[in-house]
Coordinates of C-alpha atoms in Angstrom, one line a residue:
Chain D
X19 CA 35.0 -10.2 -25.9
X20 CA 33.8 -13.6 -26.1
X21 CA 29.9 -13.9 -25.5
X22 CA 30.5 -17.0 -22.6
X23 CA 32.8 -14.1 -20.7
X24 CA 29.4 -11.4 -20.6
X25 CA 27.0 -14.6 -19.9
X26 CA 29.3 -15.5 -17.0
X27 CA 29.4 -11.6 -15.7
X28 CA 25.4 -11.9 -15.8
X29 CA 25.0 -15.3 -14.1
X30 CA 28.1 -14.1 -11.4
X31 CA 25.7 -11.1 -10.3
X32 CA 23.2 -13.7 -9.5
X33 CA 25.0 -16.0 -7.5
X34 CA 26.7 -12.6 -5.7
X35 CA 23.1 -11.6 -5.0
X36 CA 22.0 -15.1 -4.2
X37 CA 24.7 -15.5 -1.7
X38 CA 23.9 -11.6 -0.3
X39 CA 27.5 -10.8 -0.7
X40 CA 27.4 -7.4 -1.5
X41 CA 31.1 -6.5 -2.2
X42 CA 32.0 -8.9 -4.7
X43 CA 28.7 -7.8 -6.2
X44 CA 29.5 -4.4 -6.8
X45 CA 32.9 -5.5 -7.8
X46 CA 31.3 -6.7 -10.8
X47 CA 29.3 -2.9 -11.7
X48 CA 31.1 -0.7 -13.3
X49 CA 32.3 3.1 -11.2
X50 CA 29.1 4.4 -13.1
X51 CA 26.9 1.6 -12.2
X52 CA 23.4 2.5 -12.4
X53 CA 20.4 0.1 -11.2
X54 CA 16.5 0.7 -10.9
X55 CA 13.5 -1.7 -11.0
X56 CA 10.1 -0.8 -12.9
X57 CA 7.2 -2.4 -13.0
X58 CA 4.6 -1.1 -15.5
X59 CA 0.5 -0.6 -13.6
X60 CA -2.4 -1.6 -15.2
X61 CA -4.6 0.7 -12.9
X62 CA -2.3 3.5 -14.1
X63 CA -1.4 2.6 -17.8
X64 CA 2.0 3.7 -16.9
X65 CA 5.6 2.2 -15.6
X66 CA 6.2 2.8 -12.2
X67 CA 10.1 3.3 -10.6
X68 CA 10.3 1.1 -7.4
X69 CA 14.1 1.4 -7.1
X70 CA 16.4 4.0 -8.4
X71 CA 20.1 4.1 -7.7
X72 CA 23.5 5.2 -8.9
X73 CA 26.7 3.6 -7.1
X74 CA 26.9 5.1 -4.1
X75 CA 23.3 5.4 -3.2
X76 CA 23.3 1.3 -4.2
X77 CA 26.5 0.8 -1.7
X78 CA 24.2 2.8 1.3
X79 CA 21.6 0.7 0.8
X80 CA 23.3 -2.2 1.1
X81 CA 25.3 -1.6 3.9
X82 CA 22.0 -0.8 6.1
X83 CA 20.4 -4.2 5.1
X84 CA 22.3 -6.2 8.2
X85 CA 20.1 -3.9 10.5
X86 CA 16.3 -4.3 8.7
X87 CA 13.9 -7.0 10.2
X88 CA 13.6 -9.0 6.9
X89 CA 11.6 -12.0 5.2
X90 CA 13.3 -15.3 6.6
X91 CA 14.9 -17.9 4.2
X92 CA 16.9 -17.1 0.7
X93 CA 16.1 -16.0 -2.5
X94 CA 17.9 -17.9 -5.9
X95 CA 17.6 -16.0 -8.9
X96 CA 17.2 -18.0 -12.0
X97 CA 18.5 -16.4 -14.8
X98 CA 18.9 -17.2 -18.6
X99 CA 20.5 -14.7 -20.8
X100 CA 18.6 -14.6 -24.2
X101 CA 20.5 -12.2 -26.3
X102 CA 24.0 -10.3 -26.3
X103 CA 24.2 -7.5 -28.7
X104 CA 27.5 -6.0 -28.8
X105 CA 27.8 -2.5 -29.9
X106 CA 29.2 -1.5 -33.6
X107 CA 32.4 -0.2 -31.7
X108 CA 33.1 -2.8 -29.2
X109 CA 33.0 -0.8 -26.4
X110 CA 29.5 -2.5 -24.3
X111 CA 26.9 -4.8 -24.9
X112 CA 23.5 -4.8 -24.4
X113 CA 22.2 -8.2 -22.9
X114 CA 18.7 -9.1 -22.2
X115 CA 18.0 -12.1 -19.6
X116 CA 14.7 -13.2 -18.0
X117 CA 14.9 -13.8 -14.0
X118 CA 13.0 -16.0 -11.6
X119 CA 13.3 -14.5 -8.1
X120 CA 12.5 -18.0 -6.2
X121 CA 12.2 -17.5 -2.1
X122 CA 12.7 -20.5 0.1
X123 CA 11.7 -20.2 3.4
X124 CA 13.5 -21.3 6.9
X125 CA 11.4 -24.5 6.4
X126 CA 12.6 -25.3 2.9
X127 CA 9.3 -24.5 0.9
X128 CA 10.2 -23.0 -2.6
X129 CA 7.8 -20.2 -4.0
X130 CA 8.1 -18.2 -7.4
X131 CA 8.8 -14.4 -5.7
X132 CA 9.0 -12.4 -8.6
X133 CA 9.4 -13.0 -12.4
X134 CA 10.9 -10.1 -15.1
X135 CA 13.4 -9.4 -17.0
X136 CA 17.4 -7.7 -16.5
X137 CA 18.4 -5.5 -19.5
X138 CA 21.7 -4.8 -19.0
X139 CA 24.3 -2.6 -20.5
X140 CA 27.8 -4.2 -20.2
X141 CA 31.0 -2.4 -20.0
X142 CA 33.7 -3.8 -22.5
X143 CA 36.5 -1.4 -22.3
X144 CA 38.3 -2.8 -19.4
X145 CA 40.2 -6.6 -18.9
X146 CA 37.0 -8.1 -17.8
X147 CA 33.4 -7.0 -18.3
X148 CA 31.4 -4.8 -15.7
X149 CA 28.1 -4.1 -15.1
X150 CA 27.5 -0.7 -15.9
X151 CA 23.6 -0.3 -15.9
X152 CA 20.8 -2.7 -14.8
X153 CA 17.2 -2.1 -15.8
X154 CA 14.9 -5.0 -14.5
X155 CA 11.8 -4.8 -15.6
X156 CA 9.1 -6.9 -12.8
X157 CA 5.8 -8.5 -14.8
X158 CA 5.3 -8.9 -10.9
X159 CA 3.4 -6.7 -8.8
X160 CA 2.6 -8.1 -5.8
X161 CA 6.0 -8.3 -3.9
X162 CA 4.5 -9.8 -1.1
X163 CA 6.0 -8.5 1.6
X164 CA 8.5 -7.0 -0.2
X165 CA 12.3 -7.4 -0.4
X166 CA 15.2 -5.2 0.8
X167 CA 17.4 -6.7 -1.6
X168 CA 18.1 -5.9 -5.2
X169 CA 16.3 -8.4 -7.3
Chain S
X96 CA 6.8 -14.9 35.5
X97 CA 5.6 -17.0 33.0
X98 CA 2.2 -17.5 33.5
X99 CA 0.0 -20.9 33.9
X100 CA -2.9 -22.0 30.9
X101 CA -5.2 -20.1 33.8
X102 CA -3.6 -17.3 34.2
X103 CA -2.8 -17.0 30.5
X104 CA -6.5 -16.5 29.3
X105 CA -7.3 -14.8 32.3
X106 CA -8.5 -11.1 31.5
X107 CA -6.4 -8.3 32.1
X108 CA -5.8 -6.7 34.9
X109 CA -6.5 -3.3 33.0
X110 CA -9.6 -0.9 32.1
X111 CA -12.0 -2.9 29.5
X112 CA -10.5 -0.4 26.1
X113 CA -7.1 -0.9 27.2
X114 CA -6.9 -4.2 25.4
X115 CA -8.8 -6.4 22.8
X116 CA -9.3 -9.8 22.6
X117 CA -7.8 -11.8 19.3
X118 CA -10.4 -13.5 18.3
X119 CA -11.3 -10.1 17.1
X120 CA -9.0 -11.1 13.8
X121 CA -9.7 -14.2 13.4
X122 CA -13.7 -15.1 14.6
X123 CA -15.2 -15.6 10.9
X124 CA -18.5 -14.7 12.6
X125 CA -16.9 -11.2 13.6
X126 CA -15.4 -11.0 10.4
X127 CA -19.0 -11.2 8.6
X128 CA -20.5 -9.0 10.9
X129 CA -18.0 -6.1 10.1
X130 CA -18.8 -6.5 6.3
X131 CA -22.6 -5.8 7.4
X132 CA -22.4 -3.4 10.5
X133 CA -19.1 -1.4 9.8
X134 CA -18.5 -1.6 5.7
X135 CA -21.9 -1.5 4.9
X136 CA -22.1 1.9 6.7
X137 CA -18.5 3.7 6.8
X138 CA -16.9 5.6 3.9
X139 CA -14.1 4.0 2.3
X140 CA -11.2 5.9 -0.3
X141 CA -11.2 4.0 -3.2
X142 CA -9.0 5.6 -5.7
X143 CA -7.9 9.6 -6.8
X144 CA -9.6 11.6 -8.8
X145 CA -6.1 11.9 -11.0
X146 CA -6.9 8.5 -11.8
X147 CA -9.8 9.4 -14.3
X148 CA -8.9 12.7 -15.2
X149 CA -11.1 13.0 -18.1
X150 CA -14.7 12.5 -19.6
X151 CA -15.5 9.3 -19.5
X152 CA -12.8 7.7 -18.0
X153 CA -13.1 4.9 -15.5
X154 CA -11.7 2.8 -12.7
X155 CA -13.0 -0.9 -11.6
X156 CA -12.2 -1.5 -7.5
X157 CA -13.0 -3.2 -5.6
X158 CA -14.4 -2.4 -1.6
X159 CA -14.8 -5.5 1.1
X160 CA -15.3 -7.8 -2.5
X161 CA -17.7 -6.2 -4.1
X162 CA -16.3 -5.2 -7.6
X163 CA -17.4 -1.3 -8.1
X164 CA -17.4 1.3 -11.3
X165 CA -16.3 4.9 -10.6
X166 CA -17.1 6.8 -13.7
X167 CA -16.2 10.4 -14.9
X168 CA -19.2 11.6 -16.6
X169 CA -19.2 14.0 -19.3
X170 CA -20.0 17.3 -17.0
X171 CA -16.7 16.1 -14.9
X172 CA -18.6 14.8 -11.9
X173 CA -17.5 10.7 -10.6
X174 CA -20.1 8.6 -9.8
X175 CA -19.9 5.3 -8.7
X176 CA -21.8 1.9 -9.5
X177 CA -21.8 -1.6 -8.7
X178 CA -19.7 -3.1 -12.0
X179 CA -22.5 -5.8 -12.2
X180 CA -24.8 -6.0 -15.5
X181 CA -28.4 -5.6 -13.8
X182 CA -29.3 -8.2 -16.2
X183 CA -27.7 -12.0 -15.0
X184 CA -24.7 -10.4 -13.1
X185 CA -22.4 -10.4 -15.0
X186 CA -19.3 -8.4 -14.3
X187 CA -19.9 -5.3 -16.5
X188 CA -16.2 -4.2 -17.2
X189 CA -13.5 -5.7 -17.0
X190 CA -10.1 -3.8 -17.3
X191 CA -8.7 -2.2 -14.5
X192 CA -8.7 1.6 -16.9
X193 CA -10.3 3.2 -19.6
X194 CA -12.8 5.7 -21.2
X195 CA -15.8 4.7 -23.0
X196 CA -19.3 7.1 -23.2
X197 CA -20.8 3.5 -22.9
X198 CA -20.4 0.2 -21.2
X199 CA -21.6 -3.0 -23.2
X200 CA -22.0 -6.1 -20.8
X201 CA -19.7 -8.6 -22.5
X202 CA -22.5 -12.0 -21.8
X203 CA -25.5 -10.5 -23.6
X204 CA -24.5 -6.9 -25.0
X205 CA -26.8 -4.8 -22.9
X206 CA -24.6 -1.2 -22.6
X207 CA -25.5 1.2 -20.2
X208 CA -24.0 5.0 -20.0
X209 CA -21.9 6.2 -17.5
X210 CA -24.6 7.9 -15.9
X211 CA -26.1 4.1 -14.6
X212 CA -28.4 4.1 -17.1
X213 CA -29.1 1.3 -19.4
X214 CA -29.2 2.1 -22.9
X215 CA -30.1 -1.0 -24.8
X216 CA -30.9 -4.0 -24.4
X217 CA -30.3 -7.0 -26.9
X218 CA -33.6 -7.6 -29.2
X219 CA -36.1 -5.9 -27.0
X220 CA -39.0 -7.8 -28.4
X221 CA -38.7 -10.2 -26.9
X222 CA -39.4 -8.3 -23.5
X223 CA -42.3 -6.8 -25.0
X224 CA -44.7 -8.9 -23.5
X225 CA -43.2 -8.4 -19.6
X226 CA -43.4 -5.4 -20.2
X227 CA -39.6 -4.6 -19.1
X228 CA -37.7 -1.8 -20.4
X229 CA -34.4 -0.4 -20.4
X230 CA -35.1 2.6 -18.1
X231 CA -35.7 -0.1 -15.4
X232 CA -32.6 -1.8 -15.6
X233 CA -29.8 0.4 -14.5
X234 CA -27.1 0.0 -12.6
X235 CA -27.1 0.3 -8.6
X236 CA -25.8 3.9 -7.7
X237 CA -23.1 3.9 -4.7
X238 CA -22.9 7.6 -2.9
X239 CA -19.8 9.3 -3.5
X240 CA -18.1 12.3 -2.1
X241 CA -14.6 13.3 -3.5
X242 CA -12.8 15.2 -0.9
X243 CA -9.2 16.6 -1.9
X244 CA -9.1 14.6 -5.1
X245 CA -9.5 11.4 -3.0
X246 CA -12.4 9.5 -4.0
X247 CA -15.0 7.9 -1.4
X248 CA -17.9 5.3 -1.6
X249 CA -20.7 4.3 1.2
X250 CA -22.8 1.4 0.7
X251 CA -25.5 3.0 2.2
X252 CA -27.6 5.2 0.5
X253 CA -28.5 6.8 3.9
X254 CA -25.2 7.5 5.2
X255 CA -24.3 10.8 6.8
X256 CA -22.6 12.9 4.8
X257 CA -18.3 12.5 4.1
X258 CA -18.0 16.0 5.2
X259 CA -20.0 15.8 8.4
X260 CA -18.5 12.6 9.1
X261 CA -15.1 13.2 9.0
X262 CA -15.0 16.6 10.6
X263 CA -12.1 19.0 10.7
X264 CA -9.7 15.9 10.8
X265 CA -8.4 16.3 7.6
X266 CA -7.7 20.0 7.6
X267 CA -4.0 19.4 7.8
X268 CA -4.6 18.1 4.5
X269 CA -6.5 20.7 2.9
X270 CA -2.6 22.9 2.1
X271 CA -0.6 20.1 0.4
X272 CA -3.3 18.0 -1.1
X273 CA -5.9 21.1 -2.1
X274 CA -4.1 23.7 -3.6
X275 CA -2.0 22.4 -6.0
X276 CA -3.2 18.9 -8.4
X277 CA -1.4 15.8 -7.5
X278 CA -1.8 12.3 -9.3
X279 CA -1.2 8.9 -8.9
X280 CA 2.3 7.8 -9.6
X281 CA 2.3 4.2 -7.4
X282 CA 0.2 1.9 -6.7
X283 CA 1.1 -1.5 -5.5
X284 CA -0.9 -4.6 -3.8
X285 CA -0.2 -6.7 -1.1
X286 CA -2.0 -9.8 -0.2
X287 CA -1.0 -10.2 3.5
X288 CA -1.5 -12.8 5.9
X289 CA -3.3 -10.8 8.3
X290 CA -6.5 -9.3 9.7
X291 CA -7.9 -6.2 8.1
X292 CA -7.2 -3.9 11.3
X293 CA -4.4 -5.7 12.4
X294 CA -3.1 -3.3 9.1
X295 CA -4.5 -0.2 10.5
X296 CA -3.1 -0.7 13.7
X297 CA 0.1 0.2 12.2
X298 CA -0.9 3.1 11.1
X299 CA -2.4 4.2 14.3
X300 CA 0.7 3.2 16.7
X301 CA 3.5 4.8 16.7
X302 CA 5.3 2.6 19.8
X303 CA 5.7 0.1 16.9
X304 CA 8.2 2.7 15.6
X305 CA 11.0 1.1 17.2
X306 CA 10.8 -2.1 15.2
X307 CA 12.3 0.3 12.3
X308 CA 15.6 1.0 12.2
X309 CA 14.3 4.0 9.7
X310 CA 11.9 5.5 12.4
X311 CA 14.3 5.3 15.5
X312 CA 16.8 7.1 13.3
X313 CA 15.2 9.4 11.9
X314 CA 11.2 9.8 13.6
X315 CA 11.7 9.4 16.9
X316 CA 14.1 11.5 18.2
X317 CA 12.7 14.7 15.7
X318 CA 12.0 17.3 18.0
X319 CA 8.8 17.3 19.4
X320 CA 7.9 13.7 18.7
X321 CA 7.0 12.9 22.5
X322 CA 5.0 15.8 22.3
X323 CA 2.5 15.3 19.1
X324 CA -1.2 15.3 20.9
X325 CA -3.3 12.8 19.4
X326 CA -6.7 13.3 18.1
X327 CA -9.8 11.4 17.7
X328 CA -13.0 12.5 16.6
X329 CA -16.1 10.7 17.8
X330 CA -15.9 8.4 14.7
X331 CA -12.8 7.2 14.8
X332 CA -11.2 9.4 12.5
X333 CA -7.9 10.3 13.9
X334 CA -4.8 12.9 13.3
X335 CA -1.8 14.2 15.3
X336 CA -0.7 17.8 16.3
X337 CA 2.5 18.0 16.9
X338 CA 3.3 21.8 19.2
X339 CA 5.1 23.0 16.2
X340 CA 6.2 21.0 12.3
X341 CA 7.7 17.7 13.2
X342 CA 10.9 17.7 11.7
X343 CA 12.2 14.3 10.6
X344 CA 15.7 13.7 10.4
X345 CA 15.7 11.8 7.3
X346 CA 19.3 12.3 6.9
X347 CA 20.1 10.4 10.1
X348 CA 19.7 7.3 8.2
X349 CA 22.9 6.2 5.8
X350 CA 22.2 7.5 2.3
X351 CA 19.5 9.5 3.0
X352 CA 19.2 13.3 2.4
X353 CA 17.3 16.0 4.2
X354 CA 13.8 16.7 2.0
X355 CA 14.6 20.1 2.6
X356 CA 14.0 20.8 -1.1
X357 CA 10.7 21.1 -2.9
X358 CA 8.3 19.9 -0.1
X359 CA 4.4 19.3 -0.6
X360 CA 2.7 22.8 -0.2
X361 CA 2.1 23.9 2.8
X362 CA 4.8 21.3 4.3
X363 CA 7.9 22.6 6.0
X364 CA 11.0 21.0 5.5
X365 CA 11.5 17.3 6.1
X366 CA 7.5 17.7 7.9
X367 CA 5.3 14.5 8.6
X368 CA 1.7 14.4 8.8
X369 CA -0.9 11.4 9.3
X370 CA -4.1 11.5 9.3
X371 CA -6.1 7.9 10.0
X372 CA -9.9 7.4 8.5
X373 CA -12.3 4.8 10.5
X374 CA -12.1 2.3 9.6
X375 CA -9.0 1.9 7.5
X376 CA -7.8 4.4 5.1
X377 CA -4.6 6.3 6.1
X378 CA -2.9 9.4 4.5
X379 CA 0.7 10.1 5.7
X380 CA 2.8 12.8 4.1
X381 CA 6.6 13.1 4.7
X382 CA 7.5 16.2 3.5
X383 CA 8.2 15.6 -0.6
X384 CA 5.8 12.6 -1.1
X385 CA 2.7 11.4 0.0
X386 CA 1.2 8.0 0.6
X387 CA -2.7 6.6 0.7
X388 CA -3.1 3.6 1.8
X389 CA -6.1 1.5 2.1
X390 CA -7.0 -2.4 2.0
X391 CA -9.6 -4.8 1.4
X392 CA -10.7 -7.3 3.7
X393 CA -10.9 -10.8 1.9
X394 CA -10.8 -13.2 4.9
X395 CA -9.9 -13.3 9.0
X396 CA -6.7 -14.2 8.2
X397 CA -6.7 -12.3 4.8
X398 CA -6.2 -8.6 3.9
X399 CA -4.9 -6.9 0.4
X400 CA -3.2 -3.8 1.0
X401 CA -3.3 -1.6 -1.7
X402 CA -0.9 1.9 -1.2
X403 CA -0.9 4.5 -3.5
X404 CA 2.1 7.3 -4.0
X405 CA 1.2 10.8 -5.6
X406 CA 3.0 13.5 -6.8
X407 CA 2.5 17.3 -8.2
X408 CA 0.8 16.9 -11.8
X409 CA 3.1 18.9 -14.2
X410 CA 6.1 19.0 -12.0
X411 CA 9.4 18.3 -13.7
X412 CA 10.9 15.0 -14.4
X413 CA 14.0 15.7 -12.0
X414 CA 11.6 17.1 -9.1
X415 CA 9.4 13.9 -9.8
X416 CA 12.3 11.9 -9.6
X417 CA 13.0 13.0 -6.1
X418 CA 9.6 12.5 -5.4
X419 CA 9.5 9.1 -6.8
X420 CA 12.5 8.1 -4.7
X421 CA 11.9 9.7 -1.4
X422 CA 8.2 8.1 -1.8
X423 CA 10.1 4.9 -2.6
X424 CA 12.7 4.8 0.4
X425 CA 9.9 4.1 2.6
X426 CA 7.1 3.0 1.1
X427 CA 7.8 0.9 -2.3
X428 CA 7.5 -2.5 -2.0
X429 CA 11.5 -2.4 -2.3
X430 CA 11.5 0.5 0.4
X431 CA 12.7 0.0 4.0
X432 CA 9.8 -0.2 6.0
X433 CA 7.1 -1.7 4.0
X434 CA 8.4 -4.7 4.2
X435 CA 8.5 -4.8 8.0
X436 CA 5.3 -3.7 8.6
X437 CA 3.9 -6.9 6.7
X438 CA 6.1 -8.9 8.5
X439 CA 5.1 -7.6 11.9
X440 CA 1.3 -8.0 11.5
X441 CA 1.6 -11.5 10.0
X442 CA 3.7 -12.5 12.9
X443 CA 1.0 -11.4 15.2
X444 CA -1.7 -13.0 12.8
X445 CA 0.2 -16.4 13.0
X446 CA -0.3 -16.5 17.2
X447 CA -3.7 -15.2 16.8
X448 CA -4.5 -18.1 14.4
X449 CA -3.0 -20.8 16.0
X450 CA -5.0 -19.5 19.6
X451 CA -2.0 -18.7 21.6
X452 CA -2.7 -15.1 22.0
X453 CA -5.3 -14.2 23.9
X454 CA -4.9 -10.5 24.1
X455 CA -3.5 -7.4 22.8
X456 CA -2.3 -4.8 24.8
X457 CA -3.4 -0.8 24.3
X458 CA -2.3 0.3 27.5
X459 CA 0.3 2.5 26.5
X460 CA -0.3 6.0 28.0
X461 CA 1.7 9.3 28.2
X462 CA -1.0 11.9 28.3
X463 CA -2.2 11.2 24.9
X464 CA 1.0 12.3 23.1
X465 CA 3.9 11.0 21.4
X466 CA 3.5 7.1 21.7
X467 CA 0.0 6.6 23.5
X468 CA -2.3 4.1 22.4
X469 CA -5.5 6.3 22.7
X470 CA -5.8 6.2 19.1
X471 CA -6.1 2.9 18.9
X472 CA -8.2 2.6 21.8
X473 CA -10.6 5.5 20.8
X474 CA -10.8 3.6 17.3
X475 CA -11.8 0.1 19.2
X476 CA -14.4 2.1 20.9
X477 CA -15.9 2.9 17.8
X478 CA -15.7 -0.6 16.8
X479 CA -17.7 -1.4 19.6
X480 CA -19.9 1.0 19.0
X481 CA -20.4 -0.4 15.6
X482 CA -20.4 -3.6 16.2
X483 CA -22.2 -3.6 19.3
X484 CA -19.3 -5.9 20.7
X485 CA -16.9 -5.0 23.3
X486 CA -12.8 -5.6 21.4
X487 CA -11.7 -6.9 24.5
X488 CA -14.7 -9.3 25.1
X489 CA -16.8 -9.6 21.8
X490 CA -18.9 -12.9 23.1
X491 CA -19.7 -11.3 26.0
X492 CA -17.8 -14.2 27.8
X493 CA -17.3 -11.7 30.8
X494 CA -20.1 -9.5 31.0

């Protein structure tokens, strides 16, 4: 599978997250989707799990988002895929990307939210690539104040 | 009605700890005052004992500013220090972790021991003739108590002691958080736009609970809710006793499951538990996972919370897992309620800034149970205490 096909699969569950549509999102992740964000702790010398979920618990989330009081404005992740390392038999790849979650407020004021990185495993065994698991790994901490949202 | 400019600042028509005014937030004056007459005298958690489980490890924190040095010294006992070289002030250590027998002052290489004493100092000649050695140049000792792993500082040398202070109000604590060793798994900062006890507040009232689509779901209609009794001990220290385990229906929300399985010991199934420290340390358990949370006053307007999650040390990856993740479904700064809570108070601190609140309202009553604000108010009465400032009128405006 060409490389430009995964890259567009990476940059499409951006601009599904971007746009908070959750269905074609998970239209993109595979039946055994699996997603979690870490963050590794200075005070603790050790990564921590802030989010941990398989498909299912993912599509719960999501559909309980509508009724949370949330932070006002949009986020825009800003993603650039750095490496796609297909497997020696074809079937996934393994694709490392770095993400800028950027949050613009109801006024219009733009502020770096989080910065890290997606490592990704890809599924290649179908007509079109899926996501099958999603590791993103924060360098930010402070999540100030906070996001109900994947990242 | 809506009222007039008049009848907007006019006092409430209610008893004088049934509301406070809001330029208890955001008076700068006030704001320095509590750093002198209520941190300068209160004990405040600062960090587990899990944290620096071995001889010679360390933590730098940090309490109202002022950076601080808890130590594990070789014979196991945690001391704590101001983490300022005694020489010219330079911040003594700088990483957040570690273990080291000695710390060596990065500006001019004096080391002191983890005991607070000073152990060299650079060419000593040359203070020869002052006569100053290193036996008068160590570092300035903060009391500590530790008190079910958590670790506690007072500023004052003089203060009465943790266990005296405090009371019976943790004894719901002593089960789950005494008999077994837990550690640190989570620990996350936020810097919020808000006043230090605006955070607290949250903690303390439980009306608030119906902002959360979690709690209304799940908290509030548990059995027994409307019936937990609050208590406050004469400083401000504060728990609730429910007439039998309050039983949260976690599952009530979509996705969620039961924490019937592997709760903290002494816990029944799906239990919650809270117990509030004056002046702003909270520990609330819910059933499988258990969350400190503290914060640091920076400015009126400014306050980091920092929120720890702990778990059973040696407890297997797939029970830690479900630890991790019950912890998380509340409390992470990805979990569902967090993130509300910040919101709330910085909604409130954005009125109280901009002077169009006057007052807050702690007039809820129903017998001291379920949703009363007598916590709160019992806690603002210690404030005043403190402070020597009514909450509701702190200039004295209508004395």
């Amino acid at each position: 599978m060409k490389t430009e096909t995964i890259q567009r699969l990476i940059y499409s569950t951006a601009i599904t997250l971007d746009a908070e549509n959750f269905k074609p999102f998970l239209a993109l992740c595979s039946e055994d989707f699996h997603y979690s964000v870490v963050a590794y702790s200075p005070d603790l010398g050790m990564d921590m799990t802030w989010l941990n979920h398989d498909r299912k618990s993912m599509q719960d989330m999501l559909a309980m988002i509508p009724q949370h009081v949330r932070l006002k404005g949009c986020f825009k992740r800003h993603v650039s895929v750095y490496f796609v390392d297909p497997t020696a038999d074809g079937q996934s790849a393994s694709v490392v990307s770095s993400v800028l979650l950027i949050h613009t407020d109801s006024v219009g004021v733009s502020k770096v939210f989080a910065a890290g990185n997606y490592e990704d495993l890809v599924d290649l065994t179908g007509d079109t690539p899926l996501l099958k698991k999603r590791l993103v790994r924060l360098d930010t901490r402070d999540l100030s104040p906070g996001i109900h949202i994947p990242v | 009605m809506a009222k007039t400019a008049v009848q907007w600042v006019a006092r409430p028509r209610l008893p004088d700890d049934h509301y406070v005014s809001s330029t208890i937030y955001t008076d700068p004056n006030i704001f320095q005052e509590e750093h002198q007459k209520i941190f300068g005298h209160t004990w405040k958690f600062v960090c587990h004992e899990s944290e620096l489980p071995l001889p010679g490890d360390f933590r730098t924190v940090e309490h109202v500013g002022k950076p601080l040095l808890v130590t594990r010294g070789q014979n196991g006992s945690i001391q704590t220090f101001f983490n300022a070289c005694p020489h010219r002030g330079a911040k003594l250590v700088n990483e957040p972790r570690g273990n080291a027998k000695n710390f060596t002052c990065f500006f001019h290489l004096w080391s002191f021991n983890n005991q607070g004493e000073c152990v060299s100092i650079t060419a000593p000649k040359g203070y020869e003739e002052c006569g100053l050695t290193p036996k008068d140049c160590g570092l300035r000792k903060v009391k500590t108590a530790v008190k079910l792993g958590m670790v506690f500082v007072n500023l004052d040398d003089n203060a009465e002691d943790f266990e005296k202070n405090v009371g019976d109000i943790m004894a719901c604590l002593e089960e789950p958080m005494g008999t077994v060793p837990l550690e640190v798994f989570h620990i996350h900062r936020v810097v919020m736009k808000c006043n230090w006890k605006q955070w607290h507040e949250t903690n303390m009232e439980a009306y608030h609970e119906w902002g959360h689509v979690v709690n209304r779901t799940t908290g509030i209609v548990a059995d027994g809710y409307n019936e937990m009794l609050t208590v406050v001990n004469e400083n401000g220290h504060a728990t609730v006793k429910p007439p039998k385990p309050l039983e949260i229906k976690y599952d009530k929300y979509k996705g969620w499951d039961k924490r019937e399985a592997n709760p903290l010991p002494g816990l029944t199934a799906s239990e919650f538990r809270v117990v509030d420290l004056f002046p702003n340390t909270t520990i609330i358990l819910r059933a499988t996972t258990l969350r400190i949370d503290t914060c640091i006053p920076v400015a009126p307007g400014v306050t980091i919370l920092e929120q720890r999650g702990l778990g059973i040390k040696g407890e297997s990856p797939e029970d830690r897992a479900e630890r991790v993740k019950h912890h998380n479904q509340y409390w992470g700064p990805m979990g569902r309620n967090i993130s509300e809570d910040v919101l709330f108070v910085e909604a409130v601190e954005a009125t109280n800034r901009a002077g169009t609140s006057e007052y807050g309202i702690l007039a809820r009553r129903q017998g001291g149970k379920g949703q009363d604000d007598e916590m709160m108010r019992a806690y603002y009465r210690v404030w005043a205490r403190m402070m020597g400032r009514k909450a509701s009128d702190p200039h004295g405006q209508n004395s």
